Coordinates of C-alpha atoms and ligand atoms in Angstrom, one line a residue:
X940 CA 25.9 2.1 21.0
X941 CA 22.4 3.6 21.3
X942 CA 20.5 2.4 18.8
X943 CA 18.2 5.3 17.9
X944 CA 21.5 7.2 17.1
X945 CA 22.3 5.0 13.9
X946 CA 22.5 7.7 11.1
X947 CA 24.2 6.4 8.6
X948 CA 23.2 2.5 6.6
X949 CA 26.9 1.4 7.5
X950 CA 25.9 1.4 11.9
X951 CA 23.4 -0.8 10.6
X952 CA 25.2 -4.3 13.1
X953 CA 24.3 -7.5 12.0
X954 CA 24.5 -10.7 13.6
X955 CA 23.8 -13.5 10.9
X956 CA 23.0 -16.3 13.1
X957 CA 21.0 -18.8 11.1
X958 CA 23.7 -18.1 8.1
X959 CA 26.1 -19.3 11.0
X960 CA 23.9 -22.2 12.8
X961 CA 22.2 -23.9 9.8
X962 CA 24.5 -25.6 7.1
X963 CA 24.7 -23.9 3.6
X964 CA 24.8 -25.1 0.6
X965 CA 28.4 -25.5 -1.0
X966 CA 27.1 -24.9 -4.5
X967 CA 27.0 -20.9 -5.1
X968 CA 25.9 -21.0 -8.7
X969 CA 22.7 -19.2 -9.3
X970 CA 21.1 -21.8 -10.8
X971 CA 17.4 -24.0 -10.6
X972 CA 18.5 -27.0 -8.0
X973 CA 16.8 -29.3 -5.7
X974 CA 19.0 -28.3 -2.4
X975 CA 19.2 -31.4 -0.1
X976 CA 21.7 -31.1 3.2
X977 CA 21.3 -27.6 3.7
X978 CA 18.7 -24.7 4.8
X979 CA 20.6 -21.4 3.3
X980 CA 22.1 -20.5 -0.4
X981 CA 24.5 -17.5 -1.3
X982 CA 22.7 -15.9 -3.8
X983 CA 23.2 -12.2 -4.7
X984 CA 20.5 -10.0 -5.1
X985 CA 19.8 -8.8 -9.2
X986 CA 20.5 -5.3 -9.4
X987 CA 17.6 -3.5 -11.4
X988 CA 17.9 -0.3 -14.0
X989 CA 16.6 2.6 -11.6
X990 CA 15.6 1.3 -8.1
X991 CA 13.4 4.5 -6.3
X992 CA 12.2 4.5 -2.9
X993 CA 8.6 5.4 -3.0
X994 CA 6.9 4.2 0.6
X995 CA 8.7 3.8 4.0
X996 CA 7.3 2.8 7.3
X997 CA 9.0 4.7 9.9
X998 CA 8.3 2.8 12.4
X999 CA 10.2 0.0 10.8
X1000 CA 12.7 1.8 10.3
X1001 CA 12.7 3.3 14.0
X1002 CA 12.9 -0.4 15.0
X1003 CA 16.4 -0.7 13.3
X1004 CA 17.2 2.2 15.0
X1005 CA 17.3 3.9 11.4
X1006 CA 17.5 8.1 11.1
X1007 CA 14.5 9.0 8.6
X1008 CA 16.8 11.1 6.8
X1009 CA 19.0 8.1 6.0
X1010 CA 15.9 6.8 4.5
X1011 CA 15.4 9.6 2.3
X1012 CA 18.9 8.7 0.8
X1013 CA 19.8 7.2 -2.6
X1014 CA 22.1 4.8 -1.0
X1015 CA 18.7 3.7 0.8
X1016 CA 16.9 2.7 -2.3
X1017 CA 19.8 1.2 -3.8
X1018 CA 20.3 -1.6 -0.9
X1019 CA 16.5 -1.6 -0.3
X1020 CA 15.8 -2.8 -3.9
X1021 CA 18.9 -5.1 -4.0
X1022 CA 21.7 -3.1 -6.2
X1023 CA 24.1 -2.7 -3.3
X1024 CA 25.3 -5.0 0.0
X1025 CA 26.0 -3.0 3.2
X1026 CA 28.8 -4.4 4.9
X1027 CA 28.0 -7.6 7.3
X1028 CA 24.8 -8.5 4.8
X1029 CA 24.9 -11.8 3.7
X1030 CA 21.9 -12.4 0.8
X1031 CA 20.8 -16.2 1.4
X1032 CA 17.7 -17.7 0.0
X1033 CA 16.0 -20.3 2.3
X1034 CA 14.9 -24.2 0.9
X1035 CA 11.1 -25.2 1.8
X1036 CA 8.4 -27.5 0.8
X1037 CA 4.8 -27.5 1.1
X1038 CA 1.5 -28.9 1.0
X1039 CA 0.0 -26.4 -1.5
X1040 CA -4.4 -26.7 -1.8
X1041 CA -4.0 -29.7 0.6
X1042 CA -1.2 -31.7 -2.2
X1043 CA 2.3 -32.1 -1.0
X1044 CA 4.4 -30.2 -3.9
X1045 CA 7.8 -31.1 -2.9
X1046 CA 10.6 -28.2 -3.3
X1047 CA 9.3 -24.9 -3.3
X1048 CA 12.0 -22.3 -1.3
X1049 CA 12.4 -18.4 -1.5
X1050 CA 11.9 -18.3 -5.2
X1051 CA 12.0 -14.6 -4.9
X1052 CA 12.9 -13.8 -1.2
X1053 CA 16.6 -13.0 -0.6
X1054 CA 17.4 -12.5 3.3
X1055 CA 19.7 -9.9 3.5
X1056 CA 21.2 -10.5 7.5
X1057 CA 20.0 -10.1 10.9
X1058 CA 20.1 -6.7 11.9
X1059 CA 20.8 -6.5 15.9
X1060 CA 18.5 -4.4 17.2
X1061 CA 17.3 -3.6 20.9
X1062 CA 14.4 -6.1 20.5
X1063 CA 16.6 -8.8 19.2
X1064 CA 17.8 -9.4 15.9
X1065 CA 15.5 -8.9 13.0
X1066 CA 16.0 -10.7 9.2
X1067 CA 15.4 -8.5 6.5
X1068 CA 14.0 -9.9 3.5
X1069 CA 14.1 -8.5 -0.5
X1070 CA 10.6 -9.9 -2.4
X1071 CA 11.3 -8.9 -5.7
X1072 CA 14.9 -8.6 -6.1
X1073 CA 15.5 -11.5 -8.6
X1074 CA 16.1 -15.4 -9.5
X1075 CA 17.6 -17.9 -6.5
X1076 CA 17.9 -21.8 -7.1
X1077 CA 14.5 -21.7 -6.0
X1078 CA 12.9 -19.7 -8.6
X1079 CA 11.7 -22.8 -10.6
X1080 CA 9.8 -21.6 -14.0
X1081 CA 10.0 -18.3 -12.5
X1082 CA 11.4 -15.0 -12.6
X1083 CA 12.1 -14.1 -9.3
X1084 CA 10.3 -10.4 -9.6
X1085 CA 7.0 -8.7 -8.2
X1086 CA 5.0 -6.5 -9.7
X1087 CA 4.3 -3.0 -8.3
X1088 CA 0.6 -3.9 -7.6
X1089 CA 1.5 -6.9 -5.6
X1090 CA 4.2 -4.6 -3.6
X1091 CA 1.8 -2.1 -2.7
X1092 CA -0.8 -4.8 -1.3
X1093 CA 1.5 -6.4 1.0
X1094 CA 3.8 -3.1 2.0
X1095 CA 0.3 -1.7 2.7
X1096 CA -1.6 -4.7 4.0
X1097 CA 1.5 -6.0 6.3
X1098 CA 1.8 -2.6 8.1
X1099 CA -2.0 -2.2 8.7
X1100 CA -2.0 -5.3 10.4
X1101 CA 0.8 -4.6 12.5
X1102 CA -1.4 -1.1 13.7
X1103 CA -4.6 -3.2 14.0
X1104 CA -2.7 -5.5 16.6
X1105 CA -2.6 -8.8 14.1
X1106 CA 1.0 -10.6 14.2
X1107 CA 2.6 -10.0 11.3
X1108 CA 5.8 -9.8 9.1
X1109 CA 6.6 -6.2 8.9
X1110 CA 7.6 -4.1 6.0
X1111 CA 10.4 -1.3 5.8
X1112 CA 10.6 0.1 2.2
X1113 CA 8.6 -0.3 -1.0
X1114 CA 11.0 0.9 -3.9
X1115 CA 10.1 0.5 -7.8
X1116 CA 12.8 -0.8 -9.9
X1117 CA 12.1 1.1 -13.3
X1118 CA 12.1 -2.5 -14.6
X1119 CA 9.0 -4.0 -16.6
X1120 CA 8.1 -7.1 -15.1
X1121 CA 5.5 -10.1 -17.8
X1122 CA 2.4 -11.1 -15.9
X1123 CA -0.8 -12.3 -16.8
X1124 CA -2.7 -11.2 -14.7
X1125 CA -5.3 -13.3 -15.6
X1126 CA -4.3 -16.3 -16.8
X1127 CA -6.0 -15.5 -20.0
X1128 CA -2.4 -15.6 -22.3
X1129 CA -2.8 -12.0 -22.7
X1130 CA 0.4 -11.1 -20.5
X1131 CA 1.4 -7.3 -20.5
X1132 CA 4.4 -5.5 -19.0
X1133 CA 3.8 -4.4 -15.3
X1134 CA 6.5 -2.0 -13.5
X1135 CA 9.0 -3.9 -11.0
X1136 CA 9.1 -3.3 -7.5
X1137 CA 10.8 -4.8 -4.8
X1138 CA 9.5 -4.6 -0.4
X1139 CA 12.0 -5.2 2.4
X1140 CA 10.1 -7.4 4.9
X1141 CA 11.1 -7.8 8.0
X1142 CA 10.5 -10.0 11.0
X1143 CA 12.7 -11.6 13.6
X1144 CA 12.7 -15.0 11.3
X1145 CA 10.5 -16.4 7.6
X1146 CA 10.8 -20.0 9.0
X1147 CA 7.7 -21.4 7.6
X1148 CA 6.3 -25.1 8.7
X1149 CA 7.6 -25.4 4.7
X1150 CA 10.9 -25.7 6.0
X1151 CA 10.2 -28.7 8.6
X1152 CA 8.3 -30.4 6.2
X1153 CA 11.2 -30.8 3.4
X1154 CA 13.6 -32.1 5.9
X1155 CA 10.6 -34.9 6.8
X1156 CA 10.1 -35.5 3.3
X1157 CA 13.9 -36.2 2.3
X1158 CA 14.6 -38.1 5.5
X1159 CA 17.2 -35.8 6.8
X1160 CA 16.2 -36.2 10.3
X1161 CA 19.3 -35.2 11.7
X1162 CA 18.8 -31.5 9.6
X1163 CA 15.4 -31.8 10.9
X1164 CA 16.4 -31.8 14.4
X1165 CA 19.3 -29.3 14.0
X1166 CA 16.7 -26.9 12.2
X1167 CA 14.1 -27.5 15.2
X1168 CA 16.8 -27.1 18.0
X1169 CA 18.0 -23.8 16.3
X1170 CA 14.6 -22.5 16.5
X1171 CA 13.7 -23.4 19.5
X1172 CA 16.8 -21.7 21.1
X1173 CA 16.8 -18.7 19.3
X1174 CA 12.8 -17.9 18.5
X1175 CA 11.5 -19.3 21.5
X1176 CA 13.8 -19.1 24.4
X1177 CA 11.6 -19.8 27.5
X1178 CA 10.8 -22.9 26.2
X1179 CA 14.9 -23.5 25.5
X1180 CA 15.5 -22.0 29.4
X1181 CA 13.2 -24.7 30.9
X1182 CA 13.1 -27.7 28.9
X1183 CA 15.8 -29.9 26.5
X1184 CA 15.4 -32.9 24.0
X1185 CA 11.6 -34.3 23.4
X1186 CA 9.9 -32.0 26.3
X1187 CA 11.2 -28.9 24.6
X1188 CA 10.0 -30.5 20.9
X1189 CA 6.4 -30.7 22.1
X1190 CA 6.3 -27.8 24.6
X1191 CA 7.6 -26.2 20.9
X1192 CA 4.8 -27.5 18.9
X1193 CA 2.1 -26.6 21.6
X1194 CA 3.3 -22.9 21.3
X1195 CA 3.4 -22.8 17.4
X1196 CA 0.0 -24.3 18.0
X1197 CA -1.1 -21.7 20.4
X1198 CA 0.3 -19.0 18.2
X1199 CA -1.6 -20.1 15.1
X1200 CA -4.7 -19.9 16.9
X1201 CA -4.2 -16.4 18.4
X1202 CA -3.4 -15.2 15.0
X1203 CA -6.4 -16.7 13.4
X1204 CA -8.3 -15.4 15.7
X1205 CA -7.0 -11.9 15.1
X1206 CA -8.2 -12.5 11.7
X1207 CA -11.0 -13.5 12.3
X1208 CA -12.3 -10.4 14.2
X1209 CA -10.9 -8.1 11.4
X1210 CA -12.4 -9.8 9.1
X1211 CA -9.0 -10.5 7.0
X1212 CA -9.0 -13.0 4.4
X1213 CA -5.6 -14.8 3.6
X1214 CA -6.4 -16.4 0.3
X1215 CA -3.4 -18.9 0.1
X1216 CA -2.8 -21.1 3.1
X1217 CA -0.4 -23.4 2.0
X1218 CA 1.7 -24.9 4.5
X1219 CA 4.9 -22.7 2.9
X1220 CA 2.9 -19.5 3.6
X1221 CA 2.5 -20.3 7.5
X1222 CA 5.1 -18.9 9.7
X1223 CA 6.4 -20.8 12.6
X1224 CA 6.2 -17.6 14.7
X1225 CA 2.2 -17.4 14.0
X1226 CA 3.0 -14.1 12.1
X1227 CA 0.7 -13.4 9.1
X1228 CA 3.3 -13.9 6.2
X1229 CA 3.2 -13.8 2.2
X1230 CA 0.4 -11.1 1.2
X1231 CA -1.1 -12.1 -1.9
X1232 CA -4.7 -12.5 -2.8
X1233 CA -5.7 -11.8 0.2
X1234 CA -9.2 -9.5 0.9
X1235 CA -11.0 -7.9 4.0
X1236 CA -14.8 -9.2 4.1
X1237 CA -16.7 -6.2 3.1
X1238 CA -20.4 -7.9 3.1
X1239 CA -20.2 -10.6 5.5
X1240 CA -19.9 -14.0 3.7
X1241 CA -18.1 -16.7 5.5
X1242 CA -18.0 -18.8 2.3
X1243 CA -15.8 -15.9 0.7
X1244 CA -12.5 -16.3 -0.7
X1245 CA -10.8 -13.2 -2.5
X1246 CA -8.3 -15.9 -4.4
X1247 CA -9.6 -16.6 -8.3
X1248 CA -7.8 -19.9 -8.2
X1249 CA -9.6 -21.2 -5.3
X1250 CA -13.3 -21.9 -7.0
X1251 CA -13.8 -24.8 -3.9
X1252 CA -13.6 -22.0 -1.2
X1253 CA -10.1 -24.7 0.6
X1254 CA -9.5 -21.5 2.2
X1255 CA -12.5 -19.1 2.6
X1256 CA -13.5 -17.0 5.7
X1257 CA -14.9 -19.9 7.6
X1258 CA -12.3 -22.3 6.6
X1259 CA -9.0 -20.6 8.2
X1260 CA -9.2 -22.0 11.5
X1261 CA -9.7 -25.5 10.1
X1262 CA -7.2 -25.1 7.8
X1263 CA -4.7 -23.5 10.5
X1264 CA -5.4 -27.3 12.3
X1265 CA -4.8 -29.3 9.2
X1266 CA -1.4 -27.5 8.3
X1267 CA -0.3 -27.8 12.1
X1268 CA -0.9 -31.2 11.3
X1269 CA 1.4 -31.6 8.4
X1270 CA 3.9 -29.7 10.8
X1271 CA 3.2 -32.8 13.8
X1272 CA 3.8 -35.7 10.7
X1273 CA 6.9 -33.6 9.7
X1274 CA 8.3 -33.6 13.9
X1275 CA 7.4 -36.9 14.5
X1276 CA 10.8 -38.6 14.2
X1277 CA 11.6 -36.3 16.4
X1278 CA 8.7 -37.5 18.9
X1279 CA 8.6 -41.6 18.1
X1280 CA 4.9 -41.5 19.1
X1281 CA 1.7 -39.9 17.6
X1282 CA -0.2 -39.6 20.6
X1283 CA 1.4 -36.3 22.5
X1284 CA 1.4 -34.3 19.1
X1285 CA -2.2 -35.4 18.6
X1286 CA -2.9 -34.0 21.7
X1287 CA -1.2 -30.7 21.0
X1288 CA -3.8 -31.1 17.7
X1289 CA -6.8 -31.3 20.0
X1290 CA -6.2 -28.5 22.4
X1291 CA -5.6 -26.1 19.1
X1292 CA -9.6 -27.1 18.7
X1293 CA -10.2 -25.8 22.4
X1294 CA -7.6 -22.8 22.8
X1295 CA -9.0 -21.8 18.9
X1296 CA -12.9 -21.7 20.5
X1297 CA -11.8 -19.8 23.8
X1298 CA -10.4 -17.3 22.2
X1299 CA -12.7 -16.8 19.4
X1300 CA -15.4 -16.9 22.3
X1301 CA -13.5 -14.2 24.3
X1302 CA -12.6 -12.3 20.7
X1303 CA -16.4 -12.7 20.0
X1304 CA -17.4 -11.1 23.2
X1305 CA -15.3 -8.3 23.2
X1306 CA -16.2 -7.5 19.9
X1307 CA -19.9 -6.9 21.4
X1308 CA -18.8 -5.3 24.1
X1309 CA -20.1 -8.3 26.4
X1310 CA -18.9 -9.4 29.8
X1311 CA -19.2 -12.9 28.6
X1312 CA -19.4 -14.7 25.8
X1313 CA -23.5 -15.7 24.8
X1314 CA -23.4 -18.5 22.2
X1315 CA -27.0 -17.4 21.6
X1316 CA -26.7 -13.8 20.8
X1317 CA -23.9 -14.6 18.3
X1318 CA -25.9 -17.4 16.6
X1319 CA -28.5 -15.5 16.1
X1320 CA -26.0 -12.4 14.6
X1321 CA -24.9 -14.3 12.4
X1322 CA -28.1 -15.4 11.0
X1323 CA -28.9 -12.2 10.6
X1324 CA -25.9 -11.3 8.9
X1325 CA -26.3 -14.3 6.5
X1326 CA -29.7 -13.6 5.6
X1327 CA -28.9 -9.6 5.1
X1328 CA -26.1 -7.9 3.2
X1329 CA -24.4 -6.3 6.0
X1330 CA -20.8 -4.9 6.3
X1331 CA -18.9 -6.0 9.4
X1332 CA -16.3 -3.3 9.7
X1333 CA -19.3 -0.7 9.9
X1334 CA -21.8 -2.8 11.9
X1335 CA -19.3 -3.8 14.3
X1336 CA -18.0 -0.1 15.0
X1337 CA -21.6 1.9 14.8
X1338 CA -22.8 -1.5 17.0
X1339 CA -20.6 0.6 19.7
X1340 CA -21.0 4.2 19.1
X1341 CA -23.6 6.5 21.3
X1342 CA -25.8 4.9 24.0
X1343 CA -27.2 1.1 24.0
X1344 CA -30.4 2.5 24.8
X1345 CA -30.8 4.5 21.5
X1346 CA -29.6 1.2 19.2
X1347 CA -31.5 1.7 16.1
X1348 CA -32.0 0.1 12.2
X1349 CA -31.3 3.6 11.5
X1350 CA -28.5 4.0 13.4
X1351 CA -27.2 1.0 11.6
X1352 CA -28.5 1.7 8.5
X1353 CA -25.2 2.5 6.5
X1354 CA -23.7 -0.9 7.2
X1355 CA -26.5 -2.7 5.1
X1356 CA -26.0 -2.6 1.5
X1357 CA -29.5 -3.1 0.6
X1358 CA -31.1 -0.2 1.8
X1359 CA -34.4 -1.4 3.3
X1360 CA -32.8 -4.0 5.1
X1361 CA -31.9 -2.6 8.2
X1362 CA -34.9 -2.7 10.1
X1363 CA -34.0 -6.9 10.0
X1364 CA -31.6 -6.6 12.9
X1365 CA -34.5 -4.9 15.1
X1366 CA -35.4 -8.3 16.9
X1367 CA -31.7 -8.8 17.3
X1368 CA -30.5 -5.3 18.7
X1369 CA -33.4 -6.0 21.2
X1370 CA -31.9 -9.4 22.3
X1371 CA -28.5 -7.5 22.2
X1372 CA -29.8 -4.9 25.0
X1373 CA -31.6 -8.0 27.0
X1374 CA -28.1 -9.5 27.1
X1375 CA -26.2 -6.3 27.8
X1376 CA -28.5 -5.9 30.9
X1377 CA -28.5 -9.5 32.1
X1378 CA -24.9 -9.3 32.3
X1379 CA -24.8 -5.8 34.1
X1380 CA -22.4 -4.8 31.5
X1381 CA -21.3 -0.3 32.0
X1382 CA -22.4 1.0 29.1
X1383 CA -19.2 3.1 29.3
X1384 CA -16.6 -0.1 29.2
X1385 CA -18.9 -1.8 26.6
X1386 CA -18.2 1.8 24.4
X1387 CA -14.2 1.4 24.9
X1388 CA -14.0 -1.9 24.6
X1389 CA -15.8 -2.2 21.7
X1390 CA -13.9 0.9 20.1
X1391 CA -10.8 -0.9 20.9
X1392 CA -11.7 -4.2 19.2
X1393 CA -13.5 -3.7 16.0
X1394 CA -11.8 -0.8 13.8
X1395 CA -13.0 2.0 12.2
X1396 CA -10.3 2.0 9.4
X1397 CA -9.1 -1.0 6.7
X1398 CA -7.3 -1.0 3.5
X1399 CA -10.5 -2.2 2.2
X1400 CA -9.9 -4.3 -1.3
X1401 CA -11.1 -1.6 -3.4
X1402 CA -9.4 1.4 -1.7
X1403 CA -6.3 -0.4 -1.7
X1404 CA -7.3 -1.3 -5.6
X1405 CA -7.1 2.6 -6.3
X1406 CA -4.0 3.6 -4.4
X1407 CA -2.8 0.6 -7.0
X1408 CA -4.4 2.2 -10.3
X1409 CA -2.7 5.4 -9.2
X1410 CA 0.7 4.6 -8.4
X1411 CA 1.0 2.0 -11.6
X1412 CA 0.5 6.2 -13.0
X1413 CA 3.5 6.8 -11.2
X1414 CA 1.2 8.9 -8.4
X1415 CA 1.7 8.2 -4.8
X1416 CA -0.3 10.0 -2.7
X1417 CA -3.8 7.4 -2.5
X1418 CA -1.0 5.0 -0.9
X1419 CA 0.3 7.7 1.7
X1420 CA -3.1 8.5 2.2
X1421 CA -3.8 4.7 3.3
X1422 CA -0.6 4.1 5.1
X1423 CA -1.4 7.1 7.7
X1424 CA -4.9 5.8 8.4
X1425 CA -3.5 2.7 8.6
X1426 CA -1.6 3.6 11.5
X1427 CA -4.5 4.4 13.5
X1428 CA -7.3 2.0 12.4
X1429 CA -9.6 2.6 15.9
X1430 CA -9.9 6.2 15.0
X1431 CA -12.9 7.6 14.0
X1432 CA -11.2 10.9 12.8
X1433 CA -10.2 9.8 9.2
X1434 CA -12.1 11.4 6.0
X1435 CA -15.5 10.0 5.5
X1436 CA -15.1 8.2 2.2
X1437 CA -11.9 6.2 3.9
X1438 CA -14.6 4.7 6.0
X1439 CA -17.6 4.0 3.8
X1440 CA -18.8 0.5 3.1
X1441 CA -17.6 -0.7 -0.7
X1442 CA -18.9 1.4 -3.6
X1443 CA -21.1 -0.8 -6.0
X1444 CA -19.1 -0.3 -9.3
X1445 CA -16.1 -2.3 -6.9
X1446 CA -18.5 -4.9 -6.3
X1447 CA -17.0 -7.3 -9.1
X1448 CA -14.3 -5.3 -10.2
X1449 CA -10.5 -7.2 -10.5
X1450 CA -8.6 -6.5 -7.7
X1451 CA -11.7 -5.2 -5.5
X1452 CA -13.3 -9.0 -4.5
X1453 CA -11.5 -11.0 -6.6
X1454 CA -7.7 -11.3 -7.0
X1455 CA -5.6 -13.9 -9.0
X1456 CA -2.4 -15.1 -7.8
X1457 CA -0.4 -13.4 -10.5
X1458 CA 2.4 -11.2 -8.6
Ligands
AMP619 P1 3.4 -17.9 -3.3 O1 2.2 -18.5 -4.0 O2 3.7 -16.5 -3.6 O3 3.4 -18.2 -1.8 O4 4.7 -18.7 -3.8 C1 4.8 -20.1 -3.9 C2 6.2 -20.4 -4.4 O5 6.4 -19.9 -5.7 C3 7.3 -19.9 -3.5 O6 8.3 -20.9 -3.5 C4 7.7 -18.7 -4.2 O7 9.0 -18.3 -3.9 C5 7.5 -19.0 -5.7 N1 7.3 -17.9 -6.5 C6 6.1 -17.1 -6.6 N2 6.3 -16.2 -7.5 C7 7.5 -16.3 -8.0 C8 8.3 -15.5 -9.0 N3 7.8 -14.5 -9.6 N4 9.6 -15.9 -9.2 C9 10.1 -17.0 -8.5 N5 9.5 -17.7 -7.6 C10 8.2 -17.4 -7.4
MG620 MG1 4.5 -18.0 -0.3

């Protein structure tokens, strides 16, 4: 069948292969459990009072090879906010650990994820995934719900990064439930009732190094290696085609290694923030996974973390690739059965140091419009952008509009927040223009290289932060607004106050630089 032509939910073909491959547990009770002996749970998905489809990304949906008008139907936001099963779904919660803030934590699993099946598609299957859509034996003191403001940041977030070229889950729907959900918000004990809502994610597979590292904690070695051959030959295939056994466990590991450093990277030249990067919230396909307090640097501060319960900085701006190491290193202790020696992981672990630099260096360049990389030059940039208030989305992208020769403070004036301080990068916009003719660089490939790199467009905190404050009013338009210039982030042609740096009144404001982890 040709897979554009599905136009009805029920064409929807899935293909539940982890269900099939990866043992389940026998107990089916809903209930708080530590899981041992198995990966997957039946659970089924709690139905909510009046589940309403109010955000779609097509091009999700034109991955599934979904109609838009099926979309539009009821039946659509009924399965998509987990009140009914399409035939061949099969809701499963997943068991994981994790080393959260650098502690092992034991059990944690998809307290509030329910993967619905593997939809076949003609890029492969894909899992989708209800956040939101109630309790699962992993739910602990929880309840198994998300908030509407949570749903909007990562529908919003996880789509944008898909469009700015960052790996990332994906997101389909983002329906309300008409179900108030308890949070406080600011851990204050002044909880108030937020409205429900529930986001169908969707990626090819959630497998997080969480999952590895359970199996490694509870000694089931044999699970262990039948949960690693499993991903192997389904996520990664070339390695599976080429290599068997121990070779294919380490070429394995260097590739999750490889990945994580690409995608922090990506990050890293966006200027995207994760907030929470526990072992459980890193995907073995170096996706960005589980949006929560998570921020785009507006001033340039490496020390910056969005996340209110992370005073230490364990995960600021400068951190993540550091971090990215460390957890990759929890995933090598949790393989190493598997291995019987240290020493190949560990240098798996050391090349992550070198591939991470290379790329950053390469990233770095590109994002100057540079032949090559100049150590130098970017040193010195990012002195500048230490000592000055200066925001990155703006300098980055003005840094490559009109000619080199006319490089001004003016021209760059709007990316400093303190007005005045502009004329501070003058000494280094001359050092720029030295470099850019030392390396014969055409002016016209720096221009489309540099518009191609470093985008004009982000859900920045605080615009996301209104589209938020609106729709909790039950007005959707400031997140349609977002999601279409989300879609094409290296465009200069969106309206002008989409694009401006941060206002000052969102300086300190909740949910503009600084989020909690409340969801
Ligand atoms: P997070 O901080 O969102 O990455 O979540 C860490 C762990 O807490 C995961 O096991 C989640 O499934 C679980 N969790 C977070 N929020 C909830 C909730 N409202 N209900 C149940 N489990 C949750
Ligand atoms: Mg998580």
């Amino acid at each position: 069948m040709n897979i554009a032509t599905r136009t009805s939910l029920e064409q929807l073909q899935f293909d539940n292969r982890s269900l099939a491959a990866l043992p389940v547990d026998p107990v089916t009770e809903n209930r708080r459990r530590q899981v041992t002996g198995a990966i997957n749970c039946l659970v089924t998905p709690t139905p909510c009072p009046a589940p309403a489809l109010v955000a779609m990304a097509h091009e999700v949906a034109g991955l599934l090879g979904l109609d838009e008008a099926v979309c539009q139907s009821d039946r659509f936001a009924r399965v998509f906010a987990g009140n009914e099963l399409l035939p061949g779904m099969q809701p499963h919660a997943t068991c994981y650990g994790g080393h959260q803030f650098g502690n092992w934590a034991g059990q944690l699993g998809d307290g509030r994820a329910i993967n619905l099946g593997e939809v076949v598609t003609d890029a492969g299957r894909l899992m989708l995934q209800l956040k939101g859509a109630g309790e699962t034996p992993f739910s602990r003191t929880a309840d198994g719900l998300a908030v509407l403001r949570s749903s909007v940041r990562e529908f919003l977030c996880s789509e944008a990064m898909h469009h700015l070229g960052v790996p990332t889950t994906r997101a389909l729907s983002l329906c309300t439930t008409g179900q108030g959900v308890w949070r406080d918000m600011f851990y204050d004990g002044r909880a108030k009732q937020e409205p429900g809502a529930v986001v169908c994610r969707v990626a090819p597979t959630f497998l997080r190094f969480g999952h590895f590292e359970i199996l490694a904690a509870r000694r089931e070695t044999e699970l262990l290696a039948q949960l690693v051959d499993f991903t192997i030959r389904e996520y990664f295939p070339d390695i599976a085609a080429t290599a068997s056994g121990r070779e294919a466990v380490l070429l394995w590991f260097a590739e999750v290694c490889d990945r994580t450093a690409a995608m922090i990277v990506e990050w890293t030249r966006v200027g995207f923030v994760h907030g929470v990067m526990n072992t459980d919230n890193m995907s073995i396909l170096g996706l960005t996974i589980d949006y929560g307090p998570y921020g785009w640097l507006d001033n340039y501060d490496a020390d910056w973390t969005p996340n209110t319960s992370d005073p230490g900085g364990r995960y600021c701006f400068r951190n993540q690739a550091p971090i990215a190491q460390w957890n990759l290193l929890q995933l090598a202790n949790a393989i190493h059965p598997l291995i019987g020696e240290a020493a190949p992981l560990e240098a798996c672990l050391n090349a992550f140091a070198s591939t991470y630099t290379r790329r950053a260096e390469t990233m770095m360049a590109a994002k100057l419009g540079l032949v090559q990389f100049d150590e130098p030059l970017v040193q010195s940039l990012l002195a500048l952008f230490a000592a000055t208030e200066v925001d990155m989305t703006l300098f980055y992208r003005q840094l490559g509009q009109g000619d080199a020769s006319e490089l001004s403070p003016e021209r760059l004036a709007e990316a400093f927040y303190q007005p005045g301080e502009a004329h501070r990068c003058a000494v280094w916009l001359d050092q720029y223009r030295a470099t850019l003719t030392a390396q014969g660089v055409n002016e016209a490939d720096r221009r489309s290289v540099m518009r191609r790199t470093n985008p004009a467009f982000l859900p920045r905190n605080y615009l996301v932060q209104q589209a938020i404050d609106d729709a909790e009013a039950g007005d959707f338009r400031q997140l349609h607004r977002l999601m279409d210039a989300a879609r094409r982030p290296y465009s200069d042609d969106h309206p002008p106050e989409l694009l401006a740096r941060r206002p000052d009144w969102a300086r300190e404001r909740a949910g503009c630089s600084q989020l909690s982890c409340s969801s």
